[in-house]
Coordinates of N, CA and C and ligand atoms in Angstrom, one line a residue:
M29 N -170.3 -8.4 35.8 CA -169.2 -8.4 36.7 C -169.4 -9.4 37.8
P30 N -168.5 -10.5 37.8 CA -168.7 -11.5 38.9 C -168.7 -10.9 40.3
V31 N -169.7 -11.5 41.0 CA -169.7 -11.1 42.4 C -168.9 -12.0 43.3
E32 N -168.0 -11.6 44.0 CA -167.2 -12.5 44.9 C -167.8 -12.5 46.2
S33 N -168.0 -13.7 46.8 CA -168.5 -13.7 48.1 C -167.4 -13.2 49.0
P34 N -167.9 -12.5 50.1 CA -166.9 -11.9 51.0 C -166.0 -13.0 51.7
Q35 N -164.8 -12.8 51.6 CA -163.8 -13.7 52.3 C -163.2 -13.0 53.5
P36 N -163.0 -13.7 54.6 CA -162.3 -13.0 55.6 C -160.9 -12.8 55.2
A37 N -160.4 -11.7 55.5 CA -159.0 -11.4 55.2 C -158.1 -12.4 56.0
A38 N -157.2 -13.0 55.2 CA -156.2 -13.9 55.9 C -155.3 -13.1 56.7
S39 N -155.3 -13.4 58.0 CA -154.4 -12.7 58.9 C -153.1 -13.4 58.8
P40 N -152.0 -12.7 59.1 CA -150.7 -13.3 59.1 C -150.6 -14.5 60.0
S41 N -151.3 -14.6 61.1 CA -151.2 -15.6 62.0 C -151.9 -16.9 61.6
T42 N -152.9 -16.8 60.7 CA -153.6 -18.0 60.2 C -153.1 -18.5 58.9
N43 N -152.4 -17.8 58.2 CA -151.9 -18.2 56.9 C -150.7 -19.1 57.1
P44 N -150.8 -20.4 56.7 CA -149.7 -21.3 57.0 C -148.4 -20.9 56.4
S45 N -148.4 -20.1 55.4 CA -147.1 -19.7 54.8 C -146.5 -18.5 55.6
S46 N -147.3 -17.9 56.5 CA -146.8 -16.8 57.3 C -146.3 -17.3 58.6
P47 N -145.3 -16.6 59.1 CA -144.8 -17.0 60.5 C -145.9 -16.7 61.5
P48 N -146.1 -17.5 62.5 CA -147.1 -17.3 63.5 C -146.8 -16.0 64.3
S49 N -148.0 -15.4 64.6 CA -147.8 -14.2 65.5 C -147.5 -14.7 66.9
R50 N -147.0 -13.7 67.7 CA -146.6 -14.1 69.1 C -147.8 -14.6 69.8
R51 N -149.1 -14.0 69.5 CA -150.2 -14.5 70.2 C -150.6 -16.0 69.9
T52 N -150.6 -16.3 68.6 CA -150.9 -17.7 68.2 C -149.8 -18.7 68.7
F53 N -148.6 -18.2 68.6 CA -147.5 -19.1 69.1 C -147.7 -19.5 70.6
I54 N -148.0 -18.5 71.4 CA -148.2 -18.7 72.8 C -149.5 -19.6 73.0
A55 N -150.5 -19.3 72.3 CA -151.8 -20.1 72.4 C -151.5 -21.6 72.1
T56 N -150.7 -21.8 71.0 CA -150.5 -23.2 70.5 C -149.6 -23.9 71.6
T57 N -148.5 -23.3 71.9 CA -147.6 -24.0 72.8 C -148.2 -24.2 74.2
T58 N -149.1 -23.3 74.6 CA -149.7 -23.5 75.9 C -150.6 -24.8 75.9
A59 N -151.4 -24.9 74.7 CA -152.3 -26.0 74.6 C -151.5 -27.3 74.6
V60 N -150.4 -27.4 73.8 CA -149.6 -28.6 73.7 C -149.0 -28.9 75.0
G61 N -148.4 -27.9 75.6 CA -147.8 -28.1 77.0 C -148.8 -28.6 78.0
G62 N -150.0 -28.1 77.9 CA -151.1 -28.5 78.8 C -151.4 -30.0 78.7
V63 N -151.4 -30.4 77.4 CA -151.7 -31.9 77.2 C -150.5 -32.7 77.8
A64 N -149.3 -32.2 77.5 CA -148.2 -33.0 78.0 C -148.1 -33.0 79.5
V65 N -148.4 -31.9 80.1 CA -148.4 -31.9 81.6 C -149.5 -32.7 82.1
A66 N -150.7 -32.6 81.5 CA -151.8 -33.5 82.0 C -151.5 -34.9 81.8
G67 N -150.9 -35.3 80.7 CA -150.4 -36.7 80.5 C -149.5 -37.1 81.6
G68 N -148.5 -36.3 81.9 CA -147.6 -36.6 83.0 C -148.2 -36.8 84.3
L69 N -149.2 -35.9 84.6 CA -149.9 -36.0 85.9 C -150.7 -37.3 86.0
T70 N -151.3 -37.6 84.8 CA -152.1 -38.8 84.8 C -151.3 -40.0 85.1
A71 N -150.1 -40.1 84.4 CA -149.2 -41.2 84.7 C -148.7 -41.3 86.1
A72 N -148.4 -40.1 86.6 CA -147.8 -40.1 88.0 C -148.8 -40.2 89.1
A73 N -150.1 -40.0 88.7 CA -151.1 -39.9 89.8 C -151.1 -41.2 90.7
P74 N -151.0 -42.4 90.2 CA -151.1 -43.5 91.1 C -149.9 -43.6 92.1
F75 N -148.9 -42.8 91.8 CA -147.7 -42.9 92.7 C -147.5 -41.7 93.6
L76 N -148.6 -41.0 93.8 CA -148.5 -39.8 94.6 C -148.1 -40.1 96.0
G77 N -148.4 -41.4 96.4 CA -148.1 -41.8 97.8 C -146.6 -42.3 97.9
G78 N -145.9 -42.5 96.8 CA -144.6 -43.0 96.8 C -143.6 -41.9 96.8
T79 N -142.3 -42.3 96.6 CA -141.3 -41.2 96.6 C -141.3 -40.5 95.3
E80 N -140.7 -39.3 95.3 CA -140.6 -38.6 94.0 C -139.9 -39.4 93.0
A81 N -138.8 -40.1 93.4 CA -138.0 -40.9 92.5 C -138.9 -42.0 91.9
D82 N -139.7 -42.6 92.7 CA -140.7 -43.6 92.2 C -141.6 -43.1 91.2
A83 N -142.2 -41.9 91.5 CA -143.1 -41.3 90.6 C -142.4 -40.9 89.3
A84 N -141.2 -40.4 89.4 CA -140.5 -40.0 88.2 C -140.2 -41.2 87.3
E85 N -139.8 -42.3 88.0 CA -139.4 -43.5 87.2 C -140.7 -44.1 86.6
A86 N -141.7 -44.1 87.4 CA -142.9 -44.8 87.0 C -143.6 -44.0 85.8
A87 N -143.4 -42.7 85.8 CA -143.9 -41.9 84.8 C -143.2 -42.1 83.5
S88 N -142.1 -42.7 83.5 CA -141.3 -43.0 82.3 C -142.0 -44.1 81.6
P89 N -142.2 -44.0 80.3 CA -143.0 -45.0 79.6 C -142.4 -46.4 79.6
G90 N -141.1 -46.5 79.8 CA -140.4 -47.8 79.8 C -140.3 -48.4 81.2
S91 N -141.0 -47.9 82.2 CA -140.9 -48.5 83.5 C -142.2 -48.9 84.1
S92 N -142.2 -49.9 85.0 CA -143.4 -50.4 85.6 C -143.2 -50.7 87.1
R93 N -144.2 -50.7 87.8 CA -144.2 -51.1 89.2 C -144.5 -52.6 89.3
V94 N -143.8 -53.3 90.1 CA -144.1 -54.7 90.3 C -144.0 -55.0 91.8
S95 N -145.0 -55.8 92.2 CA -145.0 -56.3 93.6 C -144.8 -57.8 93.7
L96 N -143.9 -58.2 94.4 CA -143.7 -59.7 94.6 C -143.2 -60.0 96.0
T97 N -143.3 -61.2 96.3 CA -142.8 -61.6 97.7 C -141.5 -62.3 97.5
V98 N -140.5 -61.8 98.2 CA -139.1 -62.4 98.2 C -138.8 -62.8 99.6
N99 N -138.5 -64.1 99.7 CA -138.2 -64.8 100.9 C -139.2 -64.4 102.0
G100 N -140.5 -64.4 101.7 CA -141.5 -64.1 102.6 C -141.8 -62.6 102.9
E101 N -141.1 -61.8 102.2 CA -141.3 -60.3 102.5 C -141.8 -59.7 101.2
R102 N -142.9 -58.9 101.4 CA -143.5 -58.2 100.2 C -142.6 -57.1 99.8
R103 N -142.3 -57.0 98.5 CA -141.5 -56.0 97.9 C -142.2 -55.3 96.7
T104 N -142.2 -54.0 96.7 CA -142.7 -53.3 95.6 C -141.7 -52.4 95.0
V105 N -141.3 -52.5 93.8 CA -140.3 -51.7 93.2 C -140.7 -51.2 91.8
T106 N -140.1 -50.1 91.4 CA -140.3 -49.6 90.1 C -139.1 -49.9 89.3
V107 N -139.2 -50.6 88.2 CA -138.1 -51.0 87.4 C -138.3 -50.8 85.9
D108 N -137.2 -50.6 85.2 CA -137.2 -50.6 83.8 C -137.9 -51.9 83.3
N109 N -138.7 -51.8 82.3 CA -139.4 -53.0 81.8 C -138.5 -54.1 81.4
R110 N -137.2 -53.8 81.1 CA -136.3 -54.8 80.6 C -135.5 -55.4 81.7
T111 N -135.8 -55.1 83.0 CA -135.0 -55.6 84.1 C -135.2 -57.1 84.3
S112 N -134.2 -57.8 84.5 CA -134.3 -59.2 84.8 C -134.6 -59.4 86.3
L113 N -135.1 -60.5 86.6 CA -135.3 -60.8 88.1 C -133.9 -60.8 88.8
L114 N -132.9 -61.3 88.1 CA -131.6 -61.3 88.7 C -131.2 -59.8 89.1
D115 N -131.3 -58.9 88.2 CA -130.9 -57.5 88.5 C -131.9 -56.9 89.5
L116 N -133.1 -57.3 89.5 CA -134.0 -56.7 90.5 C -133.5 -57.2 91.9
L117 N -133.2 -58.5 92.0 CA -132.7 -59.0 93.3 C -131.4 -58.3 93.7
R118 N -130.4 -58.2 92.8 CA -129.1 -57.8 93.1 C -129.0 -56.2 93.2
E119 N -129.7 -55.5 92.3 CA -129.5 -54.1 92.2 C -130.6 -53.3 92.9
H120 N -131.8 -53.8 93.0 CA -132.9 -53.0 93.5 C -133.1 -53.4 95.0
I121 N -133.0 -54.7 95.4 CA -133.3 -55.0 96.8 C -132.0 -55.6 97.5
Q122 N -130.9 -55.4 96.8 CA -129.6 -55.8 97.5 C -129.5 -57.2 98.0
L123 N -130.1 -58.1 97.3 CA -129.9 -59.5 97.7 C -128.9 -60.1 96.7
T124 N -127.6 -60.1 97.1 CA -126.6 -60.4 96.2 C -126.1 -61.8 96.3
G125 N -126.8 -62.6 97.1 CA -126.4 -64.0 97.2 C -126.6 -64.8 95.8
T126 N -127.6 -64.3 95.1 CA -127.8 -64.9 93.7 C -126.8 -64.3 92.8
K127 N -126.0 -65.2 92.1 CA -124.9 -64.7 91.3 C -125.2 -64.6 89.9
K128 N -124.4 -63.6 89.3 CA -124.5 -63.5 87.8 C -123.3 -64.1 87.2
G129 N -123.5 -65.2 86.4 CA -122.3 -65.8 85.7 C -122.3 -65.3 84.3
C130 N -123.1 -66.0 83.5 CA -123.1 -65.7 82.0 C -124.1 -64.6 81.7
D131 N -125.2 -64.4 82.5 CA -126.3 -63.5 82.2 C -127.0 -63.9 80.8
A132 N -126.9 -65.1 80.5 CA -127.5 -65.6 79.2 C -128.1 -67.0 79.3
G133 N -128.4 -67.5 80.5 CA -129.1 -68.7 80.6 C -128.2 -70.0 80.4
A134 N -126.9 -69.8 80.5 CA -126.0 -70.9 80.2 C -125.3 -71.6 81.4
C135 N -125.3 -70.9 82.5 CA -124.5 -71.4 83.6 C -125.2 -71.9 84.9
G136 N -126.4 -71.3 85.1 CA -127.2 -71.7 86.3 C -126.8 -71.0 87.6
A137 N -125.8 -70.1 87.5 CA -125.4 -69.4 88.8 C -126.5 -68.6 89.4
C138 N -127.5 -68.2 88.5 CA -128.5 -67.2 89.0 C -129.8 -68.0 89.4
T139 N -129.8 -69.3 89.6 CA -131.0 -70.1 89.8 C -131.7 -69.6 91.1
V140 N -133.0 -69.4 91.0 CA -133.8 -69.1 92.2 C -135.1 -69.9 92.0
L141 N -135.9 -69.9 93.0 CA -137.3 -70.6 92.9 C -138.3 -69.5 92.7
V142 N -139.2 -69.7 91.7 CA -140.3 -68.8 91.5 C -141.6 -69.7 91.6
D143 N -142.4 -69.4 92.6 CA -143.6 -70.2 92.9 C -143.2 -71.7 93.0
G144 N -142.0 -71.9 93.6 CA -141.6 -73.3 93.9 C -140.8 -73.9 92.7
H145 N -140.8 -73.3 91.6 CA -140.1 -73.9 90.4 C -138.7 -73.2 90.2
R146 N -137.7 -73.9 89.9 CA -136.4 -73.3 89.7 C -136.4 -72.6 88.3
V147 N -135.8 -71.4 88.3 CA -135.7 -70.7 87.0 C -134.3 -70.0 87.0
N148 N -133.9 -69.7 85.8 CA -132.7 -68.8 85.6 C -133.2 -67.4 85.7
S149 N -132.8 -66.7 86.8 CA -133.3 -65.4 87.0 C -132.8 -64.4 86.0
C150 N -131.7 -64.7 85.4 CA -131.2 -63.8 84.4 C -132.0 -63.8 83.1
L151 N -132.8 -64.8 82.9 CA -133.7 -64.9 81.7 C -135.2 -64.6 82.0
T152 N -135.4 -64.2 83.3 CA -136.8 -64.0 83.7 C -137.1 -62.5 83.9
L153 N -138.1 -61.9 83.1 CA -138.4 -60.5 83.2 C -139.1 -60.2 84.6
A154 N -138.5 -59.3 85.3 CA -139.1 -58.9 86.6 C -140.6 -58.5 86.5
V155 N -140.9 -57.7 85.5 CA -142.3 -57.2 85.4 C -143.3 -58.3 85.1
R156 N -142.9 -59.5 84.8 CA -143.9 -60.6 84.6 C -144.2 -61.3 85.9
L157 N -143.6 -60.9 87.0 CA -143.7 -61.7 88.2 C -144.6 -61.0 89.2
E158 N -145.5 -60.2 88.8 CA -146.5 -59.6 89.7 C -147.2 -60.7 90.5
G159 N -147.1 -60.5 91.9 CA -147.7 -61.4 92.8 C -147.0 -62.8 93.0
S160 N -145.8 -62.9 92.4 CA -145.1 -64.2 92.5 C -144.4 -64.3 93.9
E161 N -144.1 -65.6 94.2 CA -143.3 -65.9 95.4 C -141.9 -66.3 94.9
V162 N -140.9 -65.5 95.4 CA -139.5 -65.8 95.0 C -138.7 -66.3 96.2
T163 N -138.0 -67.4 96.0 CA -137.1 -67.8 97.1 C -135.6 -67.8 96.6
T164 N -134.8 -67.1 97.3 CA -133.4 -67.0 97.0 C -132.6 -67.8 98.0
I165 N -131.3 -67.8 97.8 CA -130.4 -68.5 98.8 C -130.5 -67.9 100.2
E166 N -130.8 -66.6 100.2 CA -130.9 -65.9 101.5 C -132.1 -66.4 102.3
G167 N -133.1 -67.0 101.6 CA -134.3 -67.3 102.2 C -134.4 -68.8 102.6
L168 N -133.3 -69.6 102.4 CA -133.4 -71.0 102.7 C -133.3 -71.4 104.1
A169 N -132.3 -70.8 104.8 CA -132.1 -71.2 106.2 C -133.3 -70.7 107.1
D170 N -133.4 -71.4 108.2 CA -134.5 -71.1 109.2 C -133.7 -70.5 110.4
G171 N -133.6 -69.2 110.3 CA -132.8 -68.5 111.4 C -131.3 -69.0 111.3
D172 N -130.8 -69.5 112.4 CA -129.4 -70.0 112.4 C -129.3 -71.5 111.9
E173 N -130.5 -72.1 111.6 CA -130.5 -73.4 111.2 C -130.4 -73.5 109.6
L174 N -129.3 -74.1 109.1 CA -129.2 -74.2 107.7 C -130.2 -75.1 107.1
H175 N -130.6 -74.9 105.8 CA -131.4 -75.9 105.1 C -130.6 -77.1 105.0
P176 N -131.2 -78.3 105.0 CA -130.5 -79.6 104.9 C -129.5 -79.6 103.7
L177 N -129.9 -79.0 102.6 CA -129.0 -79.1 101.5 C -127.8 -78.2 101.7
Q178 N -128.0 -77.0 102.3 CA -126.8 -76.2 102.7 C -125.9 -76.9 103.6
Q179 N -126.4 -77.6 104.5 CA -125.6 -78.4 105.5 C -124.9 -79.6 104.7
A180 N -125.6 -80.2 103.8 CA -125.0 -81.3 103.0 C -123.8 -80.8 102.1
F181 N -123.9 -79.6 101.6 CA -122.8 -79.0 100.8 C -121.6 -78.9 101.7
I182 N -121.8 -78.5 103.0 CA -120.6 -78.4 103.9 C -120.1 -79.8 104.2
D183 N -121.0 -80.7 104.6 CA -120.6 -82.0 104.9 C -119.8 -82.7 103.8
Q184 N -120.3 -82.5 102.6 CA -119.6 -83.2 101.4 C -118.5 -82.3 100.8
D185 N -118.3 -81.2 101.4 CA -117.2 -80.3 100.8 C -117.4 -80.1 99.3
A186 N -118.7 -79.6 99.0 CA -119.1 -79.6 97.6 C -118.9 -78.3 96.9
F187 N -117.8 -77.6 97.3 CA -117.5 -76.3 96.6 C -116.1 -76.0 96.9
Q188 N -115.6 -75.2 95.9 CA -114.2 -74.6 96.1 C -114.3 -73.1 96.2
C189 N -114.5 -72.4 95.0 CA -114.5 -70.9 95.1 C -115.9 -70.5 95.6
G190 N -116.9 -71.3 95.4 CA -118.3 -71.0 95.9 C -119.1 -70.1 95.0
Y191 N -118.6 -69.7 93.9 CA -119.4 -68.8 93.0 C -120.7 -69.5 92.5
C192 N -120.6 -70.7 92.1 CA -121.7 -71.4 91.6 C -122.7 -71.9 92.7
T193 N -122.2 -71.9 93.9 CA -122.9 -72.6 95.0 C -124.3 -72.2 95.3
P194 N -124.6 -70.9 95.4 CA -126.0 -70.5 95.6 C -126.9 -71.1 94.5
G195 N -126.5 -71.0 93.3 CA -127.3 -71.6 92.2 C -127.4 -73.1 92.2
Q196 N -126.3 -73.7 92.6 CA -126.3 -75.2 92.7 C -127.3 -75.6 93.8
I197 N -127.3 -74.9 94.9 CA -128.1 -75.3 96.1 C -129.6 -75.0 95.7
M198 N -129.9 -73.9 95.1 CA -131.3 -73.6 94.7 C -131.8 -74.6 93.7
S199 N -130.9 -75.0 92.8 CA -131.3 -76.0 91.8 C -131.5 -77.3 92.4
G200 N -130.6 -77.7 93.4 CA -130.7 -78.9 94.1 C -132.0 -79.0 94.9
V201 N -132.4 -77.9 95.5 CA -133.7 -77.9 96.2 C -134.8 -78.2 95.3
G202 N -134.8 -77.6 94.1 CA -135.8 -77.8 93.1 C -135.8 -79.3 92.6
C203 N -134.6 -79.8 92.4 CA -134.4 -81.2 91.9 C -135.0 -82.2 92.9
I204 N -134.7 -81.9 94.1 CA -135.2 -82.9 95.2 C -136.8 -82.8 95.2
K205 N -137.3 -81.5 95.1 CA -138.7 -81.4 95.2 C -139.4 -82.0 94.0
E206 N -138.7 -82.0 92.9 CA -139.3 -82.6 91.6 C -139.2 -84.1 91.7
G207 N -138.4 -84.6 92.6 CA -138.2 -86.1 92.7 C -137.2 -86.7 91.7
H208 N -136.3 -85.9 91.1 CA -135.4 -86.4 90.2 C -134.1 -86.8 90.9
T209 N -134.2 -87.7 91.8 CA -133.0 -88.0 92.6 C -132.9 -89.6 92.8
G210 N -133.4 -90.3 91.8 CA -133.4 -91.8 91.9 C -132.0 -92.4 91.9
S211 N -131.1 -91.7 91.3 CA -129.7 -92.2 91.1 C -128.8 -91.1 90.9
P212 N -127.5 -91.3 91.1 CA -126.5 -90.2 90.8 C -126.6 -89.7 89.4
E213 N -126.9 -90.7 88.5 CA -127.0 -90.3 87.0 C -128.2 -89.4 86.8
E214 N -129.3 -89.7 87.5 CA -130.5 -88.9 87.3 C -130.2 -87.5 87.9
I215 N -129.6 -87.4 89.1 CA -129.3 -86.1 89.7 C -128.4 -85.3 88.7
R216 N -127.4 -86.0 88.2 CA -126.4 -85.3 87.3 C -127.2 -84.7 86.1
E217 N -128.1 -85.5 85.6 CA -128.9 -85.1 84.4 C -129.7 -83.9 84.7
W218 N -130.4 -83.9 85.9 CA -131.4 -82.9 86.2 C -130.7 -81.6 86.9
M219 N -129.4 -81.8 87.1 CA -128.6 -80.6 87.6 C -127.7 -80.1 86.5
S220 N -127.8 -80.6 85.3 CA -126.8 -80.4 84.3 C -126.9 -78.9 83.8
G221 N -127.9 -78.2 84.1 CA -127.9 -76.7 83.8 C -127.1 -75.9 84.7
N222 N -126.5 -76.5 85.7 CA -125.7 -75.7 86.7 C -124.2 -76.1 86.5
I223 N -123.4 -75.2 86.0 CA -122.0 -75.4 85.7 C -121.2 -75.1 86.9
C224 N -120.2 -75.9 87.2 CA -119.2 -75.6 88.3 C -117.8 -75.6 87.6
R225 N -117.3 -74.4 87.5 CA -116.0 -74.3 86.9 C -114.9 -74.9 87.7
C226 N -115.1 -75.1 89.0 CA -114.1 -75.8 89.9 C -114.2 -77.3 89.8
G227 N -115.2 -77.8 89.1 CA -115.4 -79.2 88.9 C -115.7 -80.0 90.1
C228 N -116.7 -79.5 90.9 CA -117.1 -80.2 92.2 C -118.3 -81.1 92.0
Y229 N -118.5 -81.5 90.7 CA -119.7 -82.3 90.4 C -120.0 -83.5 91.3
V230 N -118.9 -84.3 91.5 CA -119.1 -85.5 92.2 C -119.7 -85.2 93.6
K231 N -119.1 -84.2 94.3 CA -119.5 -83.9 95.6 C -120.9 -83.2 95.7
I232 N -121.1 -82.4 94.6 CA -122.5 -81.8 94.6 C -123.5 -82.8 94.5
V233 N -123.3 -83.8 93.6 CA -124.3 -84.9 93.5 C -124.4 -85.7 94.8
R234 N -123.3 -85.9 95.5 CA -123.4 -86.6 96.8 C -124.2 -85.7 97.8
A235 N -124.1 -84.4 97.8 CA -124.8 -83.5 98.7 C -126.3 -83.6 98.4
V236 N -126.7 -83.6 97.1 CA -128.1 -83.7 96.8 C -128.6 -85.1 97.2
E237 N -127.8 -86.1 97.0 CA -128.2 -87.5 97.4 C -128.4 -87.6 98.9
Q238 N -127.5 -87.0 99.6 CA -127.6 -87.0 101.1 C -128.9 -86.4 101.5
T239 N -129.2 -85.2 100.9 CA -130.4 -84.5 101.4 C -131.7 -85.3 100.9
A240 N -131.7 -85.8 99.7 CA -132.9 -86.5 99.2 C -133.1 -87.7 100.0
G241 N -132.0 -88.3 100.5 CA -132.1 -89.6 101.3 C -132.4 -89.3 102.7
G242 N -132.4 -88.0 103.1 CA -132.7 -87.7 104.5 C -131.6 -88.0 105.5
K243 N -130.4 -88.2 104.9 CA -129.3 -88.6 105.8 C -128.7 -87.4 106.5
Ligands
FES308 FE1 -128.1 -66.9 84.6 FE2 -125.7 -67.8 83.9 S1 -126.2 -66.0 85.0 S2 -127.7 -68.8 83.6
FES309 FE1 -116.2 -72.7 92.0 FE2 -118.4 -74.2 91.5 S1 -117.2 -74.0 93.4 S2 -117.5 -72.7 90.3

């Protein structure tokens, strides 16, 4: 007669085909819940000094904290990873001077300077700008004294509705800094990413010329 080795009796709670007992159900869910809570605390831990909203947003896997300097002021914000620099400026820190035209890189209305270079802020991911210096139209003037290109736009009457103007001016500042101002044609070429639906191009070019020439 074959001898069977003793087997522990399968309890209803360990048999996969049986429904879990109340005890094993509680043990399992407590363990899983503990891992989830621990994970949440780990993610939120660096933000314990911030607001609860910051911590909640930062704990979300799709969000990040980014610190950058905007017009000389250090800013730290928690944003969805897909947030553009344009939306960070307009929606998170209420700098609405930078305009949204196409939101697709085609009009130049959103032009700002990042580390001295002009960029379309609608195409620039905010989370990639950790530590960057951003200058917007709000940061150009020195107190009550306008930047020379802002003054030149007024002198040359280089706008009508004004919607494209912040982007035109920021692009013009970049264009002058880059030295692409040898002739009206060169200025037109290097400002060609900035569309003006009011058709002020002749006067915009004159304003850039005036500033580049120090007049
Ligand atoms: Fe950015 Fe048009 S809004 S290029
Ligand atoms: Fe109206 Fe340029 S001034 S779009």
